[in-house]
Amino acid sequence: MPRSLNLPQGILAIALHAAGRPLLTQELAVLAGKPQEAIASLLEPLLGAGFVAHTEAPDAWVCPGLPDAVRDEFVRLLVRNAPPGSLTHALARLGAPDMALDDCTAIAEAIGDDLGKQRPGSIICMECALRFLIAWGERHLYTAGGSESCLYGRLALTFQSMCILANRHIPLAFRLSSIAYELAGYGGNERFRPLIGILKSYMRLLCLELPEEPWNISEIETEFLRLKDACEQEMKNHIACFAGLLYAISGNYPDSLRSHVHQGEPGDWLNRIALFHAMSISQSAMYLGRYTLAIGTVESARHSAELAGEKTFSLLWLTHFCFLLLRKGDWDEALNHLDFLFSCTHPVENPKIFSSTVRGLALYHYLNGRLDAAYRILRRETENAIAAGSPHSPFVDPYILDMLYGFTRAGYPEIPRYAFRDTLEALLRSPNRQLRGAALRVKALCLRDGRADLWDAEETDPVSLLRQSVGCLASSQDVRELALSRHELANTLERLGRHDEARPFRMLVSESIGRASHAGMDPLEISILATRDRDSDVFSPGVPNIGTLFLKEELMDRCHDAFNDVPIRQTLEDNLQRIVNVAQLELKAERAALFRPSAGCNSVECAASVNLTRTEMQSPAMRDRIAWIADCLSNGKGDRDRQAICLSLNVGGRQPWLLYLDTRFGPGFLTQLKKSELGELARLFAAEVRTALRLDDMLQQEIHWQNAKFNAVTLQKNTGEAPIIGEGLKPFVSQVRQVGMTDAAVLLYGETGAGKDVIARQIHLFSQRKGPFVAVHPASTPEQLFESEFFGHEKGSFTGATSQKIGYFEMANGGTLFIDEVGEMPLSMQVKLLRVLQNQRFMRVGGTAEIISRFRLVAATNRDLRDEVAKGRFREDLFYRLSVVPLRVPPLRERREDIIGLAEAFAESYCQRYGRPSLRLTDAERACLLNYSWPGNVRELKNIIERAVILNAPLLELVSPSRATASGSGAGAFIIPDFPTIPELEERYLRYVLERTGGKVCGPDGAESLLHLKRSTIYLKLKKYGIIPSDFI
């Protein structure tokens, strides 16, 4: 290996090794952060050593193969010099031989962060990660377990979304989608399978060059609806974004808009999917003429991306905004933004944004009647993009199809990537009913107007095609497309003399455009009239008394109907969100939020919002607006200005709340309403808030009662169990009390049977936490069930998951999680445990929602964990995470003053339990107890007293501990002192074995080894007799 290799050379070598294909000098320069001219000199020593080579193409390089030692040295070089979470660190993992599926989660985070911030190199790393995932999926297609299938599904969704957003590596992502879809099926993962299928369908809609394969979106819809019906409420809230996307892919914009729900703070892979949800909502609202919702959604997402420093996504949202303005009729403002986008985007670095910008500029000229200018700019910039090697990004707006048809009718030569016939045929096969309906109309026009040469002779009736077009578009409810197809159908029928058939369609067109239509109207005029902003017409200041008229005749009724249509939800958060959703939609605001008083002077808290994120509210741009809201809230009075309004809501017996609405790009009719009319609105929404608060009060009372009942069982109160904390532990208990009042993690260590579980319970009681005390013993949990037991699982997440299961982590929320004998946990489990302990966030197996559990951690062990760390059997990072406060529980022999008191307490407890008369210990028995060394500690004392009570009552003659623990006949005497039945004998013997093994079932020193029985057989017998292994620890 050449000496003195630097970091850029290591990056180049590993990139060529991991890419699996030749890389261009331009790509290598981006990765290494060096000019293209420097790449050849950087590769020269690698070329001399045979680690890299030229390809037949003069500007491309390949890695013919790296020796293992050389590859490992390069990986170490990158790891040493790159911070965790960086792209270089991700590249090092991709080149490592021990790359595991788990590693892809961190790699995806690094790529996604750099992708949003437009940092170079993310595209190549994305390709390497895709190739790894494809290879892993092909190897494990039939063998992946339930947890692996779920992780693979999440990763597939993550990379699908990133590829779609970047418009890069779509064929690779499509191949990954096919593998992930199959793997989810074989793994019994009913959750991710339809979600993966939805994004796969979206890619087919966006990329016309994908390979043909049998693919029916109706199958995806069926699977998705089955999942939607079967899953729990929490999952339903998160899959709403997939529902909106699925409906948008199908062109069912009304249902897509109905899926509009508040998504909260999505995490992990869901963060990128939420972008698609917002896009589908804004797109659906635009096609349905709900411009205030469309603008509010787009602008909120754009501002949030800007504040997060995600330039790529900010520009992407700006392109959506431009098309919205073009459709709405604000052409000049759209042109200003399009000019800005054209000046700051590059066809190679931002192909998706660049392609959309060029189409937007061409559409601007087309709408203004400048067909030649539209053609020239689209042709010139498309040819420039092809020459630069920029990938194509297909359009999804039928406006572009109409423009291409205009070029064809005018006789312009075809534009590369926009071949009219190929484009139209692709749209005729599209699963999107809006695009398919528009394509059917354009094909009909070609046939009607003498361009039948473009098609085969399979269809010659334009009326039939136009009727099919109207049928497709009726369900999409796109006013523009419906108006155009009805207009052309009416024209065609009138040409054929079928005026009676044409009349209903002509009337519908007139209704859509707001004036009488006729055959001579230009389709472009129809388009512009059908897509105008009707709110601007209705709510203009020049219309007298429009506020009163609208309020009395429509507004209040619409709000009432909306509240009746949307059912009351189960949680306060959902009900408040329901109120804000109705306010934004029915009052035609771009943004809406519900504020309530918060602790502190003049401070406010946002209870629910639409198109106003937490990031935006904390931004400098909102500082004055938040101060205004706080002032209105403190005064208990509403207020308004030219763009916004605050309605004070009397919620009954509490401080007033505030409903905030603003409209920056629309007419803002609310600001023109009278004070009395605003008062009626305020009373309506205040009543809904009061209802939501009353329901929440009732729910909280029920939860409090359930928690009290649960805690009584969990904490084992009033069970007659004798305490094991004696006078000798008082100094230690004082220390425990001090620790218990904090939230620090505690590690209890000491000998088996010393009472670590009881001390853990005391720590929980001292903490005064309201949540439960959840004790778990991971060593008794089979490794393959670890994730299901600790994380929980969703219904349908794997074969046999017939219902949702709450895991230990979630169960301990607000309380204490006690992990007993943590030192016996396998290394594979330790890794998964550490990840949760770092941020207390996790997902159920098969889940899509990130769950936060604020538990307090207490762990216990009878091993020397430092020695275990040194021997490589316990993770050092986990050890330090657990032992923030280490406490040694003293053995019983070190506190002999407690022995007699504990023995008498145990004797009294067991005499009561078994109905035996109370007896006192003799002096000889006391001396015997005090002189014994008690290697089994308190548990041994407890067991001996219990046996003595059972076998020697009514006269308590305490057996000498030396004989009680001896081997041979003495030991057997306690198993068969009488003539038990076979089941009784089996139960006693199982208890005896578990006592000898300290409750351990698995392993060479566990019950399975002593009994020579299968582990599953032992667990069945333990379940049969109600024996709990952890009772013997």
mmCIF file of C-alpha atoms in Angstrom, residues 340-455:
data_model
loop_
_atom_site.group_PDB
_atom_site.id
_atom_site.type_symbol
_atom_site.label_atom_id
_atom_site.label_comp_id
_atom_site.label_asym_id
_atom_site.label_seq_id
_atom_site.Cartn_x
_atom_site.Cartn_y
_atom_site.Cartn_z
ATOM 1 C CA PHE A 340 -35.052 33.663 -9.217
ATOM 2 C CA LEU A 341 -35.181 29.863 -9.434
ATOM 3 C CA PHE A 342 -33.677 29.892 -12.928
ATOM 4 C CA SER A 343 -30.769 32.013 -11.712
ATOM 5 C CA CYS A 344 -29.868 29.841 -8.727
ATOM 6 C CA THR A 345 -30.422 26.242 -9.879
ATOM 7 C CA HIS A 346 -28.234 24.019 -11.999
ATOM 8 C CA PRO A 347 -29.500 21.222 -14.272
ATOM 9 C CA VAL A 348 -27.023 18.690 -12.830
ATOM 10 C CA GLU A 349 -27.075 19.667 -9.157
ATOM 11 C CA ASN A 350 -30.863 20.233 -8.983
ATOM 12 C CA PRO A 351 -32.401 18.381 -11.947
ATOM 13 C CA LYS A 352 -35.907 18.157 -10.491
ATOM 14 C CA ILE A 353 -36.070 21.847 -9.571
ATOM 15 C CA PHE A 354 -34.422 22.951 -12.816
ATOM 16 C CA SER A 355 -36.807 20.926 -15.001
ATOM 17 C CA SER A 356 -39.849 22.261 -13.144
ATOM 18 C CA THR A 357 -38.547 25.826 -13.393
ATOM 19 C CA VAL A 358 -38.029 25.603 -17.159
ATOM 20 C CA ARG A 359 -41.518 24.157 -17.624
ATOM 21 C CA GLY A 360 -42.912 26.924 -15.421
ATOM 22 C CA LEU A 361 -41.249 29.620 -17.545
ATOM 23 C CA ALA A 362 -42.554 28.005 -20.730
ATOM 24 C CA LEU A 363 -46.051 27.753 -19.213
ATOM 25 C CA TYR A 364 -45.937 31.439 -18.252
ATOM 26 C CA HIS A 365 -45.393 32.413 -21.900
ATOM 27 C CA TYR A 366 -48.008 29.894 -23.085
ATOM 28 C CA LEU A 367 -50.659 31.334 -20.746
ATOM 29 C CA ASN A 368 -49.876 34.816 -22.035
ATOM 30 C CA GLY A 369 -50.400 33.690 -25.633
ATOM 31 C CA ARG A 370 -46.698 33.585 -26.588
ATOM 32 C CA LEU A 371 -46.503 30.033 -27.949
ATOM 33 C CA ASP A 372 -43.244 30.631 -29.824
ATOM 34 C CA ALA A 373 -41.472 31.964 -26.728
ATOM 35 C CA ALA A 374 -42.751 29.005 -24.695
ATOM 36 C CA TYR A 375 -41.432 26.547 -27.283
ATOM 37 C CA ARG A 376 -38.020 28.209 -27.594
ATOM 38 C CA ILE A 377 -37.245 28.298 -23.879
ATOM 39 C CA LEU A 378 -38.399 24.716 -23.277
ATOM 40 C CA ARG A 379 -36.383 23.382 -26.240
ATOM 41 C CA ARG A 380 -33.220 25.404 -25.508
ATOM 42 C CA GLU A 381 -32.991 24.591 -21.820
ATOM 43 C CA THR A 382 -33.899 20.926 -22.309
ATOM 44 C CA GLU A 383 -31.128 20.521 -24.865
ATOM 45 C CA ASN A 384 -28.699 22.284 -22.504
ATOM 46 C CA ALA A 385 -29.708 19.937 -19.670
ATOM 47 C CA ILE A 386 -29.191 16.866 -21.868
ATOM 48 C CA ALA A 387 -25.741 18.131 -22.884
ATOM 49 C CA ALA A 388 -24.843 18.642 -19.217
ATOM 50 C CA GLY A 389 -25.909 15.073 -18.330
ATOM 51 C CA SER A 390 -28.903 16.127 -16.228
ATOM 52 C CA PRO A 391 -31.548 13.421 -15.606
ATOM 53 C CA HIS A 392 -35.095 14.092 -16.757
ATOM 54 C CA SER A 393 -37.920 14.901 -14.347
ATOM 55 C CA PRO A 394 -41.344 14.197 -15.935
ATOM 56 C CA PHE A 395 -44.269 16.564 -15.402
ATOM 57 C CA VAL A 396 -47.457 15.683 -13.536
ATOM 58 C CA ASP A 397 -49.569 18.732 -14.451
ATOM 59 C CA PRO A 398 -51.994 18.427 -17.405
ATOM 60 C CA TYR A 399 -51.373 22.100 -18.235
ATOM 61 C CA ILE A 400 -48.028 20.970 -19.712
ATOM 62 C CA LEU A 401 -49.769 18.390 -21.898
ATOM 63 C CA ASP A 402 -52.021 21.099 -23.336
ATOM 64 C CA MET A 403 -48.926 23.199 -24.073
ATOM 65 C CA LEU A 404 -47.224 20.287 -25.861
ATOM 66 C CA TYR A 405 -50.376 19.741 -27.894
ATOM 67 C CA GLY A 406 -50.257 23.436 -28.818
ATOM 68 C CA PHE A 407 -46.697 22.963 -30.099
ATOM 69 C CA THR A 408 -47.803 19.947 -32.175
ATOM 70 C CA ARG A 409 -50.797 21.754 -33.658
ATOM 71 C CA ALA A 410 -48.561 24.717 -34.600
ATOM 72 C CA GLY A 411 -46.168 22.370 -36.405
ATOM 73 C CA TYR A 412 -43.112 22.829 -34.162
ATOM 74 C CA PRO A 413 -40.501 20.034 -34.211
ATOM 75 C CA GLU A 414 -40.584 17.709 -31.243
ATOM 76 C CA ILE A 415 -38.533 18.633 -28.176
ATOM 77 C CA PRO A 416 -36.210 15.931 -26.779
ATOM 78 C CA ARG A 417 -37.752 14.277 -23.695
ATOM 79 C CA TYR A 418 -41.139 15.784 -24.633
ATOM 80 C CA ALA A 419 -42.037 13.674 -27.693
ATOM 81 C CA PHE A 420 -45.758 14.289 -27.977
ATOM 82 C CA ARG A 421 -46.983 10.808 -28.924
ATOM 83 C CA ASP A 422 -44.732 8.968 -26.446
ATOM 84 C CA THR A 423 -45.773 11.327 -23.667
ATOM 85 C CA LEU A 424 -49.457 10.976 -24.470
ATOM 86 C CA GLU A 425 -49.311 7.179 -24.633
ATOM 87 C CA ALA A 426 -47.571 7.074 -21.253
ATOM 88 C CA LEU A 427 -50.264 9.283 -19.710
ATOM 89 C CA LEU A 428 -53.016 7.107 -21.199
ATOM 90 C CA ARG A 429 -51.562 4.209 -19.163
ATOM 91 C CA SER A 430 -51.205 6.335 -16.028
ATOM 92 C CA PRO A 431 -52.967 5.256 -12.805
ATOM 93 C CA ASN A 432 -53.821 8.945 -12.295
ATOM 94 C CA ARG A 433 -57.365 9.526 -13.490
ATOM 95 C CA GLN A 434 -56.793 13.267 -13.953
ATOM 96 C CA LEU A 435 -53.786 12.779 -16.247
ATOM 97 C CA ARG A 436 -55.493 9.900 -18.020
ATOM 98 C CA GLY A 437 -58.641 12.007 -18.517
ATOM 99 C CA ALA A 438 -56.619 14.904 -19.939
ATOM 100 C CA ALA A 439 -54.754 12.511 -22.262
ATOM 101 C CA LEU A 440 -58.037 11.010 -23.498
ATOM 102 C CA ARG A 441 -59.282 14.516 -24.326
ATOM 103 C CA VAL A 442 -56.123 15.428 -26.241
ATOM 104 C CA LYS A 443 -56.206 12.134 -28.162
ATOM 105 C CA ALA A 444 -59.829 12.799 -29.074
ATOM 106 C CA LEU A 445 -58.889 16.256 -30.344
ATOM 107 C CA CYS A 446 -56.140 14.759 -32.508
ATOM 108 C CA LEU A 447 -58.641 12.368 -34.069
ATOM 109 C CA ARG A 448 -61.315 15.033 -34.471
ATOM 110 C CA ASP A 449 -59.008 17.685 -35.904
ATOM 111 C CA GLY A 450 -57.300 15.541 -38.525
ATOM 112 C CA ARG A 451 -54.211 14.228 -36.672
ATOM 113 C CA ALA A 452 -55.242 10.555 -36.812
ATOM 114 C CA ASP A 453 -51.830 9.830 -38.313
ATOM 115 C CA LEU A 454 -50.429 9.997 -34.795
ATOM 116 C CA TRP A 455 -52.330 6.859 -33.779
#
